[in-house]
Amino acid sequence: MSRLAFLNARLVDPESDEVSVGAVLVENGTIGDVMTGQIPAPSEGRVIDCGLRYLAPGLVDLGVKVCEPGERHKESYRSAGLAAAAGGVTTMITRPDTTPAIDSPETLEFVTRRANEAAPVNVLPMAALTKERAGREMTEIGFLMDAGAVAFTDCDRVVTDTKVFSRALTYARSLGALVIAHPQDPGLSAGAAATSGKFASLRGLPAVSPMAERMALDRDLSLVEMTGAKYHADQITCARALPALERAKANGLDVTAGTSIHHLTLNALDVADYRTFFKIKPPLRDEQDRLAIADAVNSGLIDVISSMHTPQDEESKRLPFEEAASGAVALETLLPAAMRLWHSGLVSLPALWRAMSLNPARRLGLDTGRLAKGAPADLVVFDPDAPFLMDRATLRSKSRNTPFDGARMQGRVLSTWVGGTCVYEKP
Amino acid sequence: MTFPHRHLLGIEALRPAEITTLLDLADQYAALNRQPDKHADALAGLTQINMFFENSTRTQASFEIAGKRLGADVMNMAMQASSLKKGETLIDTALTLNAMHPDLLVVRHPHSGAVDLLAQKVNCAVLNAGDGRHEHPTQALLDALTIRRAKGRLHRLSIAICGDIAHSRVARSNIMLLGKMENRIRLIGPPTLMPAGISEFGVEVYDNMAEGLQDVDVVMMLRLQKERMDGGFIPSEREYYHRFGLDAEKLSHAAPDAIVMHPGPMNRGVEIDGTLADDINRSVIQDQVEMGVAVRMAAMDLLARNLRMTGEGAA
């Protein structure tokens, strides 16, 4: 029996909503016990003295884009896996918006095989909801679930045909499958590169009102009410969408919502002089929206924080803003960026870990994301105060399109453990 | 007299005193341009490349004449026809040209911010000749010079800008310039052609010409950019002309000595009545074209002085 003990750590427990000093004992890759207080070192096995640093469940990142198949030069399972490990992410839930899309059991099997060979962390794939993400015919949801798909999504493409979408929701419900949608009215948001307002108008950028998000969420929630499906909104980014979400939850619909770390830590003005690394989908919102979303994370109305890790090569970003590709890498910056929310007093540490670990795991029916006996020993040891200057050249991702390049950040991962095995240790 | 800028990318970065400096110099060039011998040597030995990624006759001709009168070697590149079709990126094109050591690069591009991007990659002076819906600084400067010469001042004037504000870089640059010089700005147009967040611009907004034009000193009409329309911004040209086209009746609400301006090219009978546009007592549209050359000479002269001082560029 292999034993491992983390002693003298500040334990971040998302289930009990507490941070307390204690120890975690690991047996055969599983958490054997969690104890508070000063615990003497056990007689056998490896002992890690955390020196009052923080120990928390590893992050479960819902919505990571790995560019296999199709664009391996942007990100492979190997590079994404290393980035995840260095970022404290122990489970990547990958997106199917590859080229071609992951919309058949055969493609899914290829991806799963690649992931298991190459990535040091857990990888669980999502599959497309409709074939080629075209919004016309649903995929083989049953076969795909058998092959290991944990959720179904067309990613940033909206299924515009409500009949197609309602049938897909109905079919998914019969299998208990989770459907993840991107609430964004496609008509209103067509061609938009920014959020409408004074800044976008001054910069002359085509822009979309945040109302496009609420409209699409309203539509989706109506269809969820009609079909009884299990639904997750990938990114809620504006205050105006929150009342609808709150109502849906109060009415007992099986609904959860996520947001991205970038929408929680940056706002529309960060685009400044057309900095394309800040071009993401949906576009960055104004400061009031950012604060409202952070508040909703803290209260639990928004369930999940994702990196929405989207690798783009230099060529796709070195273009005029309107033409540049959307998306940012974030596996390695998720935790330090989240620490900004804690340091500024917007979101508590247990609330952050509910959103980055416990809730996404629960939503997908995974056992991880907890500091509890019997849970897999997917853990991260970190120092939330350690300051550093972000240098994108140090990123492990093949693509280095991070908006935090050159930013002062606080919070470093010291070590990452997957099933009791160390997959990253800070040099 | 200082103009501490390497490029002229927009009005946003200019201070009021710098605008005045530029307009004062342009006044001198306007006088020169009326002489039989129009040559000066401020740009002698320098190379000016006009890169237009979007069609233009007037602006390109104006920059070309301005450069030639100051003694520069001027080359025009129609970019649509060449490299972009071959898949070359904007930055590659810029680097290629940069290797030929131009001193002044005049750029127009259909996307906002594209000229800023290009300016980061080259080591010559870049002049923005219009980028997307963002800025068109020399147009705002020539408008300012025209107003100053017609009205005797460039402050405490009431100025109406009418029409398609949303898609207009001319409007953005003018709002910024005229605001910096402490004028009262009114925007008039249908709400579908107003940009979002307009209430935070420090301007007054009207959707009725008679109200908006009340007692204004300057009426600035904008071209209704049909090619920019995704469709459905206005019901029809004739309804637009009826409600927002400038004619003698609507102009009667303005101050008796109000001047009428248009950046061109005009759609007669869409945004402006043809007879009114030709009325030499009210319309300063031809003066705008004349001042365009003078302002561009002044802008390139000032940037060239900075180039020579820092020893960069073609050196």
XYZ file of C-alpha atoms in Angstrom:
742
model
C 0.000 0.000 0.000
C 1.432 3.379 -0.991
C 0.980 6.081 1.587
C 1.388 9.807 1.395
C 0.765 12.474 4.017
C 0.362 16.212 3.561
C 0.977 17.785 6.967
C 0.799 21.260 8.355
C -1.362 22.640 5.512
C -4.139 25.187 5.354
C -6.926 23.051 3.957
C -9.383 24.701 1.587
C -12.543 22.643 1.878
C -15.213 23.720 -0.600
C -17.817 21.446 0.991
C -17.552 22.791 4.515
C -16.873 26.354 3.346
C -13.873 26.529 5.679
C -10.141 27.018 5.635
C -8.412 25.258 8.556
C -4.963 23.959 9.412
C -4.670 20.212 9.186
C -3.449 17.191 7.284
C -4.534 14.970 4.411
C -3.541 11.314 4.341
C -3.484 9.498 1.017
C -3.670 5.754 0.547
C -3.354 4.143 -2.871
C -4.244 7.317 -4.709
C -7.318 8.005 -2.636
C -7.815 10.356 0.266
C -7.684 8.133 3.354
C -8.335 10.769 5.972
C -8.603 14.508 6.497
C -7.695 15.777 9.963
C -7.551 19.227 11.461
C -4.914 20.463 13.853
C -1.260 19.557 14.221
C -0.879 15.924 13.240
C 2.329 13.985 13.968
C 4.023 12.413 10.964
C 2.832 8.867 10.285
C 5.377 6.108 10.688
C 5.377 4.976 7.078
C 5.072 6.552 3.620
C 6.143 9.823 2.141
C 5.520 12.974 4.165
C 5.058 16.407 2.641
C 5.339 19.258 5.123
C 3.296 22.030 3.548
C 4.695 24.656 5.895
C 1.273 26.287 6.365
C 0.847 26.700 2.619
C -2.581 25.954 1.179
C -3.830 22.528 0.112
C -7.001 22.262 -1.942
C -8.711 19.863 -4.319
C -7.193 20.067 -7.808
C -9.036 22.276 -10.272
C -11.629 20.771 -12.589
C -11.568 22.925 -15.714
C -14.791 22.695 -17.683
C -14.215 23.818 -21.273
C -10.583 23.399 -22.276
C -9.765 23.509 -25.962
C -7.011 21.125 -26.978
C -6.404 21.440 -30.683
C -6.302 17.729 -31.500
C -7.380 16.672 -33.998
C -6.635 19.299 -36.607
C -4.384 21.986 -35.188
C -1.827 20.243 -33.079
C 0.631 23.086 -33.680
C -1.581 25.248 -31.473
C -1.966 22.798 -28.600
C -1.532 19.056 -28.127
C -2.686 16.816 -25.299
C 0.907 16.721 -24.119
C 1.377 20.512 -23.988
C -2.087 21.170 -22.570
C -1.563 18.440 -19.971
C 1.733 19.939 -18.835
C 0.171 23.398 -18.686
C -2.729 22.009 -16.673
C -0.409 20.281 -14.205
C 1.595 23.484 -13.745
C -1.643 25.391 -13.213
C -3.049 23.064 -10.558
C -5.678 21.702 -12.935
C -6.062 17.981 -12.255
C -9.014 17.358 -14.566
C -9.485 18.909 -17.999
C -12.946 18.687 -19.527
C -12.108 19.169 -23.190
C -14.157 20.888 -25.854
C -15.214 19.342 -29.162
C -14.679 22.468 -31.303
C -11.718 20.941 -33.089
C -11.181 20.454 -36.818
C -12.985 18.181 -37.500
C -15.394 18.482 -34.595
C -15.559 15.645 -32.095
C -18.985 14.501 -33.179
C -18.637 10.741 -33.662
C -17.631 7.878 -31.352
C -14.628 7.185 -33.612
C -13.195 10.690 -33.243
C -13.924 10.591 -29.537
C -12.029 7.330 -29.160
C -9.031 8.802 -30.985
C -9.057 11.798 -28.678
C -9.395 9.696 -25.538
C -6.494 7.502 -26.591
C -4.292 10.509 -27.343
C -5.229 12.130 -24.065
C -4.464 9.069 -21.969
C -1.078 8.590 -23.658
C 0.062 12.161 -23.502
C -1.492 14.101 -20.655
C -0.330 13.746 -17.033
C -3.716 14.883 -15.694
C -7.233 13.473 -15.995
C -8.856 14.280 -19.321
C -12.563 13.831 -19.889
C -13.913 14.747 -23.300
C -17.121 16.485 -24.245
C -18.704 15.801 -27.621
C -20.606 17.963 -30.068
C -24.360 18.236 -29.647
C -24.991 18.422 -33.383
C -23.050 16.910 -36.286
C -20.186 19.152 -37.396
C -21.537 21.617 -34.818
C -23.749 22.781 -37.665
C -26.972 22.947 -35.662
C -28.951 20.663 -37.961
C -28.825 17.037 -36.799
C -28.045 15.735 -33.338
C -25.001 13.540 -32.811
C -25.114 9.922 -31.614
C -25.496 11.010 -28.026
C -25.934 7.462 -26.716
C -22.883 5.998 -28.456
C -20.836 9.025 -27.518
C -21.777 8.614 -23.867
C -20.770 4.954 -24.053
C -17.439 6.115 -25.489
C -16.914 8.450 -22.553
C -18.400 11.828 -23.462
C -19.268 13.632 -20.231
C -21.319 16.449 -21.783
C -22.592 17.688 -25.130
C -21.960 21.120 -26.559
C -21.548 22.953 -29.833
C -19.250 25.350 -27.959
C -19.482 28.916 -29.236
C -21.910 27.984 -32.001
C -25.523 28.487 -31.069
C -28.109 25.989 -32.292
C -30.332 28.622 -33.862
C -33.124 26.296 -34.946
C -35.261 25.958 -31.823
C -36.852 22.766 -33.109
C -33.474 21.094 -33.547
C -32.334 22.326 -30.143
C -35.507 21.258 -28.338
C -35.283 17.755 -29.835
C -31.641 17.456 -28.880
C -32.515 18.537 -25.334
C -35.366 16.061 -25.167
C -33.206 13.210 -26.442
C -30.344 14.141 -24.120
C -32.715 14.186 -21.170
C -33.795 10.627 -21.819
C -30.144 9.589 -21.444
C -29.431 11.901 -18.542
C -26.852 13.746 -20.656
C -25.724 17.240 -19.761
C -26.121 19.827 -22.536
C -23.852 22.874 -22.424
C -24.819 25.906 -24.474
C -23.292 29.268 -25.278
C -26.018 31.839 -24.632
C -25.482 34.509 -27.249
C -28.138 35.680 -29.684
C -26.460 34.995 -33.028
C -28.234 37.754 -34.936
C -27.490 40.531 -32.518
C -23.913 39.415 -31.950
C -23.026 38.823 -35.618
C -19.699 40.404 -36.488
C -19.164 41.836 -33.017
C -15.646 42.187 -31.644
C -16.450 44.168 -28.495
C -19.215 44.969 -26.041
C -21.228 47.989 -27.131
C -20.661 51.177 -25.191
C -18.547 54.285 -25.186
C -15.234 52.460 -25.426
C -16.194 50.334 -28.445
C -17.724 53.368 -30.135
C -14.585 55.441 -29.616
C -12.430 52.647 -30.956
C -14.789 52.146 -33.886
C -15.225 48.447 -33.193
C -18.317 46.488 -34.229
C -20.008 45.690 -30.936
C -22.811 43.717 -29.343
C -25.060 44.618 -26.439
C -24.861 42.296 -23.412
C -28.615 41.938 -23.983
C -27.733 39.323 -26.624
C -26.630 37.063 -23.778
C -29.811 37.493 -21.791
C -32.008 36.945 -24.851
C -30.312 33.663 -25.659
C -30.378 32.547 -22.026
C -34.107 33.321 -21.853
C -34.659 31.234 -24.951
C -32.583 28.339 -23.678
C -34.277 28.363 -20.275
C -37.702 28.268 -21.929
C -36.640 25.184 -23.854
C -35.206 23.620 -20.706
C -38.502 24.222 -18.940
C -40.272 22.610 -21.878
C -38.029 19.561 -22.144
C -36.802 19.042 -18.577
C -33.218 18.698 -19.830
C -30.041 18.986 -17.814
C -28.533 22.306 -18.908
C -25.408 24.319 -18.256
C -24.727 27.801 -19.680
C -21.006 27.912 -20.484
C -20.401 31.599 -19.783
C -22.669 34.099 -18.082
C -20.845 37.405 -18.200
C -23.316 40.232 -17.608
C -25.538 41.376 -14.753
C -28.611 41.466 -16.945
C -28.583 37.690 -17.392
C -28.516 36.928 -13.664
C -32.209 37.400 -12.725
C -33.284 34.867 -15.361
C -30.772 32.383 -14.027
C -31.907 32.939 -10.473
C -35.559 32.427 -11.465
C -34.795 29.229 -13.346
C -32.963 27.789 -10.357
C -35.725 28.846 -7.961
C -38.264 27.132 -10.212
C -36.359 23.896 -9.866
C -35.008 23.597 -13.405
C -31.900 21.437 -13.716
C -29.768 24.442 -14.623
C -26.236 25.539 -13.789
C -24.066 28.294 -15.177
C -20.405 29.049 -15.591
C -18.271 32.034 -16.356
C -14.701 32.532 -17.505
C -11.784 33.638 -15.396
C -11.124 36.445 -17.884
C -14.585 37.925 -17.499
C -14.021 37.869 -13.738
C -10.656 39.599 -13.782
C -10.621 41.901 -16.843
C -12.986 44.409 -18.380
C -13.677 45.965 -21.777
C -11.203 48.802 -21.253
C -8.311 46.330 -21.034
C -8.465 46.040 -24.822
C -6.885 49.531 -24.805
C -5.124 50.092 -28.123
C -6.575 47.096 -29.912
C -4.713 44.419 -27.959
C -5.908 41.252 -29.642
C -4.906 38.938 -26.757
C -7.885 40.500 -24.985
C -10.287 39.500 -27.743
C -12.424 36.705 -26.362
C -15.931 35.356 -26.850
C -18.186 36.787 -25.549
C -16.254 40.064 -25.514
C -15.045 41.533 -22.220
C -17.772 43.463 -20.404
C -17.778 46.665 -18.403
C -16.665 46.890 -14.785
C -20.194 46.793 -13.305
C -20.815 43.495 -15.049
C -17.512 42.077 -13.868
C -18.336 42.930 -10.258
C -21.857 41.537 -10.547
C -20.533 38.252 -11.922
C -17.889 37.987 -9.190
C -20.637 38.541 -6.649
C -22.736 35.827 -8.283
C -19.798 33.419 -8.020
C -19.401 34.234 -4.355
C -23.089 33.696 -3.661
C -23.187 30.478 -5.671
C -25.648 31.720 -8.296
C -22.928 31.123 -10.844
C -21.676 27.613 -10.254
C -18.514 27.240 -12.270
C -15.396 29.212 -13.183
C -13.594 27.913 -16.267
C -10.390 28.911 -17.956
C -12.081 28.680 -21.386
C -8.544 27.862 -22.479
C -8.434 28.662 -26.206
C -5.022 28.450 -27.863
C -4.426 30.666 -30.900
C -1.167 30.948 -32.781
C 0.628 34.241 -33.377
C -0.638 34.478 -36.946
C -4.277 34.402 -35.848
C -3.678 37.203 -33.349
C -1.268 39.476 -35.245
C -4.101 41.009 -37.228
C -6.334 44.058 -36.992
C -8.666 43.556 -34.001
C -11.781 42.795 -36.040
C -9.999 40.116 -38.043
C -8.043 38.565 -35.184
C -9.131 35.221 -33.734
C -10.940 35.109 -30.376
C -9.771 33.272 -27.294
C -7.039 33.175 -24.688
C -4.975 30.459 -23.044
C -5.522 30.199 -19.301
C -4.716 26.780 -17.870
C -1.613 28.116 -16.137
C -3.057 31.501 -15.174
C -6.423 30.272 -13.852
C -5.277 29.939 -10.252
C -3.204 33.137 -9.952
C -5.948 35.111 -11.719
C -8.522 33.646 -9.328
C -6.333 34.813 -6.440
C -6.973 38.375 -7.637
C -10.617 37.833 -6.701
C -9.631 36.610 -3.254
C -7.033 39.313 -2.610
C -9.516 42.014 -3.607
C -12.104 40.531 -1.234
C -14.655 39.732 -3.929
C -14.774 35.937 -3.587
C -13.749 33.716 -0.660
C -11.308 30.847 -1.093
C -13.889 28.102 -0.434
C -16.270 29.811 -2.885
C -13.513 29.869 -5.494
C -12.881 26.163 -4.963
C -16.563 25.370 -5.163
C -16.586 27.069 -8.578
C -13.273 25.750 -9.856
C -13.366 22.240 -8.450
C -16.348 20.913 -6.491
C -19.242 22.182 -8.639
C -17.882 21.241 -12.073
C -17.016 17.771 -10.713
C -20.479 17.317 -9.219
C -22.199 18.574 -12.343
C -20.394 15.951 -14.399
C -20.911 13.219 -11.800
C -17.215 12.971 -10.895
C -15.944 11.951 -7.508
C -13.105 14.479 -7.461
C -13.152 18.113 -6.318
C -13.460 17.290 -2.616
C -11.208 17.072 0.427
C -12.966 14.035 1.844
C -12.246 10.449 2.662
C -12.688 8.259 -0.377
C -12.224 10.990 -2.961
C -9.365 10.640 -5.442
C -6.190 12.358 -4.250
C -6.341 15.081 -6.935
C -4.726 17.904 -5.024
C -2.949 21.203 -5.424
C -0.542 22.842 -2.971
C -0.241 26.573 -3.526
C 0.924 29.839 -2.067
C -1.784 32.453 -2.681
C 0.524 35.350 -1.859
C 3.647 34.563 -3.892
C 4.124 37.486 -6.289
C 5.483 37.129 -9.795
C 5.622 38.926 -13.097
C 3.812 36.928 -15.758
C 6.033 36.230 -18.755
C 4.240 34.424 -21.532
C 7.481 32.894 -22.769
C 7.403 30.659 -19.689
C 4.024 29.107 -20.527
C 3.922 25.410 -21.290
C 1.112 25.748 -23.806
C 2.192 25.675 -27.423
C 0.204 28.867 -27.912
C 0.959 31.732 -25.596
C -1.926 34.083 -26.205
C -2.454 35.171 -22.609
C -3.870 38.585 -21.741
C -1.810 38.484 -18.532
C 1.546 38.822 -20.276
C 3.579 41.307 -18.275
C 0.965 41.462 -15.521
C 1.825 41.433 -11.827
C 0.167 38.399 -10.308
C 0.010 36.700 -6.941
C -0.496 33.025 -6.313
C 1.719 30.173 -7.402
C 1.138 26.463 -7.639
C 3.789 24.624 -5.606
C 2.803 21.081 -6.515
C 0.003 19.241 -8.281
C -1.084 15.681 -7.540
C -3.286 13.413 -9.615
C -4.456 10.216 -7.935
C -1.730 10.631 -5.345
C 1.033 10.981 -7.960
C 2.983 14.201 -8.238
C 2.548 15.603 -11.771
C 4.089 19.009 -11.137
C 6.448 20.460 -8.611
C 7.554 24.076 -8.703
C 11.243 24.120 -9.565
C 6.294 75.380 -31.611
C 6.290 71.738 -30.722
C 4.527 68.708 -32.079
C 5.953 65.832 -30.055
C 4.515 62.951 -32.022
C 6.122 60.314 -34.103
C 2.948 59.388 -35.946
C -0.386 60.994 -36.679
C -2.724 58.133 -35.850
C -5.671 60.057 -34.478
C -6.941 63.227 -32.890
C -7.264 61.456 -29.537
C -3.548 61.846 -28.725
C -3.292 65.531 -29.702
C -3.444 68.433 -27.286
C -5.236 71.678 -28.173
C -1.965 73.630 -28.489
C -0.596 71.023 -30.888
C -3.724 71.268 -33.009
C -3.271 75.048 -33.143
C 0.392 74.640 -34.095
C -0.555 72.381 -36.968
C -3.347 74.637 -38.191
C -1.091 77.719 -38.057
C 1.460 75.989 -40.259
C -1.306 74.788 -42.573
C -2.438 78.388 -42.964
C 1.005 79.241 -44.317
C 0.853 76.343 -46.741
C -2.620 77.411 -47.846
C -1.076 80.749 -48.837
C 1.774 78.995 -50.629
C -0.678 76.811 -52.520
C -2.278 79.910 -54.009
C 1.043 81.086 -55.474
C 2.033 80.205 -59.033
C 5.200 78.562 -57.678
C 3.920 76.069 -55.139
C 7.161 74.337 -54.295
C 8.773 74.082 -50.893
C 11.470 71.691 -49.735
C 10.366 70.511 -46.284
C 10.239 66.888 -47.429
C 13.123 67.047 -49.918
C 14.965 63.753 -50.055
C 12.249 61.906 -48.145
C 10.170 59.042 -49.483
C 6.432 58.970 -48.972
C 4.397 55.840 -49.634
C 0.616 55.974 -49.812
C -0.840 52.590 -48.908
C -4.560 52.458 -49.446
C -6.239 49.203 -48.496
C -9.580 50.823 -49.257
C -10.632 52.797 -52.330
C -9.978 56.493 -52.230
C -9.558 59.106 -54.904
C -9.731 62.369 -53.026
C -7.702 61.621 -49.930
C -5.009 59.797 -51.840
C -4.728 62.611 -54.411
C -4.598 65.166 -51.623
C -1.754 63.358 -49.820
C 0.074 62.862 -53.110
C -0.080 66.540 -54.068
C 0.863 67.562 -50.531
C 3.939 65.345 -50.617
C 5.005 66.446 -54.089
C 4.660 70.137 -53.279
C 7.020 69.632 -50.369
C 9.541 67.811 -52.503
C 9.052 64.212 -51.351
C 9.335 61.209 -53.635
C 5.783 59.895 -53.572
C 4.667 56.409 -54.435
C 1.089 55.131 -54.457
C 0.252 51.538 -53.711
C -3.244 50.227 -54.337
C -3.163 47.420 -51.816
C -6.355 45.633 -52.758
C -4.844 44.632 -56.063
C -1.591 43.322 -54.720
C -0.343 41.363 -51.758
C -3.477 40.966 -49.666
C -4.954 38.921 -52.471
C -1.951 36.628 -52.190
C -2.607 36.036 -48.523
C 0.143 38.260 -47.172
C -0.732 39.729 -43.793
C -0.827 43.408 -43.026
C 2.264 43.108 -40.860
C 4.264 41.299 -43.537
C 3.330 43.965 -46.039
C 4.390 46.634 -43.589
C 7.727 44.964 -42.909
C 8.387 44.565 -46.618
C 7.776 48.245 -47.227
C 9.731 49.171 -44.137
C 12.784 47.489 -45.597
C 12.646 49.996 -48.478
C 13.221 52.808 -45.952
C 10.246 55.055 -46.500
C 10.080 58.120 -44.257
C 6.361 58.723 -44.349
C 3.731 56.046 -44.657
C 0.181 57.178 -45.364
C -2.251 54.358 -44.644
C -5.942 53.785 -45.075
C -7.466 50.485 -43.968
C -11.029 49.174 -43.665
C -10.495 47.906 -40.094
C -10.379 50.036 -36.946
C -6.985 49.921 -35.292
C -5.179 48.487 -38.316
C -3.089 51.641 -38.774
C -2.075 51.599 -35.087
C -0.998 47.983 -35.506
C 1.059 48.826 -38.558
C 2.670 51.812 -36.852
C 4.023 49.499 -34.139
C 5.925 47.477 -36.716
C 7.679 50.101 -38.847
C 10.272 52.716 -38.035
C 9.014 55.584 -40.150
C 6.292 58.138 -39.471
C 2.788 56.808 -40.094
C -0.171 59.005 -41.011
C -3.638 57.571 -40.600
C -5.677 58.314 -43.698
C -8.708 56.573 -42.190
C -9.022 53.264 -40.313
C -12.395 51.546 -40.238
C -14.817 53.469 -38.076
C -12.077 54.724 -35.803
C -10.322 57.933 -36.886
C -9.558 60.111 -39.885
C -7.393 62.793 -38.295
C -6.412 64.831 -41.362
C -10.075 65.181 -42.314
C -10.900 66.594 -38.883
C -7.914 68.936 -39.102
C -8.877 70.229 -42.538
C -12.438 70.729 -41.307
C -11.081 72.665 -38.341
C -8.940 74.879 -40.579
C -11.880 75.542 -42.875
C -14.063 76.513 -39.912
C -11.360 78.705 -38.407
C -10.867 80.591 -41.676
C -14.604 80.998 -42.300
C -15.582 81.903 -38.739
C -12.409 83.582 -37.517
C -12.152 81.260 -34.543
C -12.270 77.600 -33.542
C -13.844 77.826 -30.110
C -17.235 78.622 -28.621
C -18.987 77.673 -31.837
C -22.135 75.634 -32.068
C -21.505 72.840 -34.558
C -23.951 70.230 -35.835
C -22.691 66.937 -37.284
C -25.482 65.245 -39.214
C -26.133 61.795 -40.599
C -24.418 58.429 -40.269
C -22.418 58.986 -37.083
C -22.212 55.271 -36.235
C -20.139 54.258 -39.243
C -18.169 57.475 -39.592
C -14.522 57.893 -38.664
C -14.833 61.502 -39.810
C -17.455 62.088 -37.130
C -15.326 60.503 -34.383
C -12.259 62.560 -35.218
C -14.334 65.719 -35.512
C -16.150 65.133 -32.224
C -12.789 64.750 -30.515
C -11.113 67.698 -32.171
C -13.987 70.152 -31.844
C -14.556 69.032 -28.263
C -10.901 69.585 -27.362
C -11.157 73.115 -28.811
C -14.180 73.810 -26.587
C -17.041 73.952 -29.022
C -20.622 72.894 -28.491
C -21.324 69.784 -30.539
C -24.687 68.486 -31.646
C -25.177 65.189 -33.394
C -28.242 64.806 -35.564
C -29.389 61.585 -37.188
C -31.706 58.625 -36.903
C -31.030 56.589 -33.716
C -30.060 53.570 -35.838
C -27.065 55.541 -37.095
C -25.895 56.702 -33.661
C -23.123 54.739 -31.932
C -23.804 53.076 -28.568
C -22.792 55.024 -25.480
C -23.190 58.320 -27.337
C -24.670 59.991 -24.249
C -21.226 59.743 -22.609
C -19.463 61.628 -25.406
C -20.219 65.100 -24.047
C -22.435 65.992 -26.995
C -26.103 66.785 -27.531
C -28.041 64.258 -29.591
C -31.064 65.027 -31.790
C -33.150 62.955 -34.160
C -34.844 65.974 -35.678
C -33.023 68.353 -38.031
C -35.128 71.447 -37.296
C -34.458 71.186 -33.563
C -30.863 70.131 -33.874
C -29.894 72.852 -36.325
C -31.419 75.660 -34.249
C -28.944 78.577 -34.312
C -25.861 76.502 -35.079
C -22.831 78.191 -36.674
C -21.601 75.191 -38.632
C -23.533 72.379 -40.320
C -21.363 69.399 -41.081
C -23.023 66.772 -43.233
C -21.724 63.212 -43.458
C -21.852 60.879 -46.390
C -24.445 58.147 -46.009
C -22.071 55.217 -46.480
C -24.220 52.800 -48.346
C -21.456 50.253 -48.707
C -21.083 50.094 -44.917
C -24.689 49.211 -44.296
C -25.378 45.664 -43.183
C -28.912 46.492 -44.261
C -31.887 47.995 -42.602
C -30.469 51.063 -40.865
C -32.931 53.381 -42.620
C -36.176 52.588 -44.410
C -35.260 54.209 -47.732
C -33.103 56.893 -49.294
C -36.082 59.115 -49.975
C -37.350 58.960 -46.395
C -33.816 59.696 -45.214
C -33.579 62.692 -47.516
C -36.964 63.937 -46.383
C -36.088 63.751 -42.696
C -32.315 64.260 -42.602
C -31.203 65.573 -46.012
C -29.996 69.178 -45.787
C -32.039 71.615 -47.850
C -32.705 75.338 -47.667
C -35.736 74.889 -45.411
C -33.864 72.887 -42.790
C -30.855 75.178 -43.029
C -33.117 78.157 -42.262
C -33.173 77.014 -38.624
C -29.425 77.509 -38.333
C -27.737 80.861 -37.703
C -28.096 83.196 -40.702
C -24.361 83.010 -41.418
C -24.003 79.268 -40.802
C -21.644 77.464 -43.139
C -22.320 74.089 -44.742
C -19.632 71.414 -44.894
C -19.334 67.920 -46.374
C -16.269 65.638 -46.390
C -17.185 64.298 -49.834
C -17.901 62.517 -51.990
C -21.479 63.807 -51.827
C -24.650 61.889 -52.553
C -26.666 64.783 -53.962
C -30.324 64.305 -53.156
C -29.605 61.812 -50.367
C -27.904 63.740 -47.585
C -27.666 67.177 -49.192
C -29.577 69.226 -51.738
C -27.460 69.786 -54.864
C -28.213 73.483 -55.178
C -27.315 74.103 -51.559
C -24.010 72.250 -51.942
C -23.119 74.592 -54.818
C -24.219 77.797 -53.060
C -20.977 79.720 -52.656
C -22.515 81.888 -49.943
C -23.187 78.949 -47.642
C -21.167 75.960 -48.805
C -17.445 75.719 -47.971
C -17.127 72.268 -49.485
C -14.559 73.374 -52.074
C -12.571 75.197 -49.365
C -12.415 71.917 -47.436
C -10.727 70.232 -50.393
C -8.263 73.116 -50.695
C -7.473 73.069 -46.962
C -7.009 69.311 -47.180
C -3.797 69.722 -49.152
C -2.518 72.456 -46.805
C -3.263 70.450 -43.648
C -1.575 67.337 -45.023
C 1.481 69.384 -45.989
C 1.623 70.754 -42.445
C 1.166 67.329 -40.846
C 3.879 65.700 -42.928
C 6.199 68.684 -42.410
C 5.864 68.458 -38.613
C 6.391 64.697 -38.541
C 9.388 65.024 -40.887
C 10.985 67.589 -38.563
C 10.720 65.081 -35.733
C 12.135 62.355 -37.968
C 15.158 64.444 -38.870
C 15.667 65.438 -35.259
C 15.671 61.850 -33.970
C 17.693 60.648 -36.948
C 15.355 57.761 -37.560
C 13.585 56.710 -40.694
C 15.563 56.632 -43.903
C 18.880 57.386 -42.238
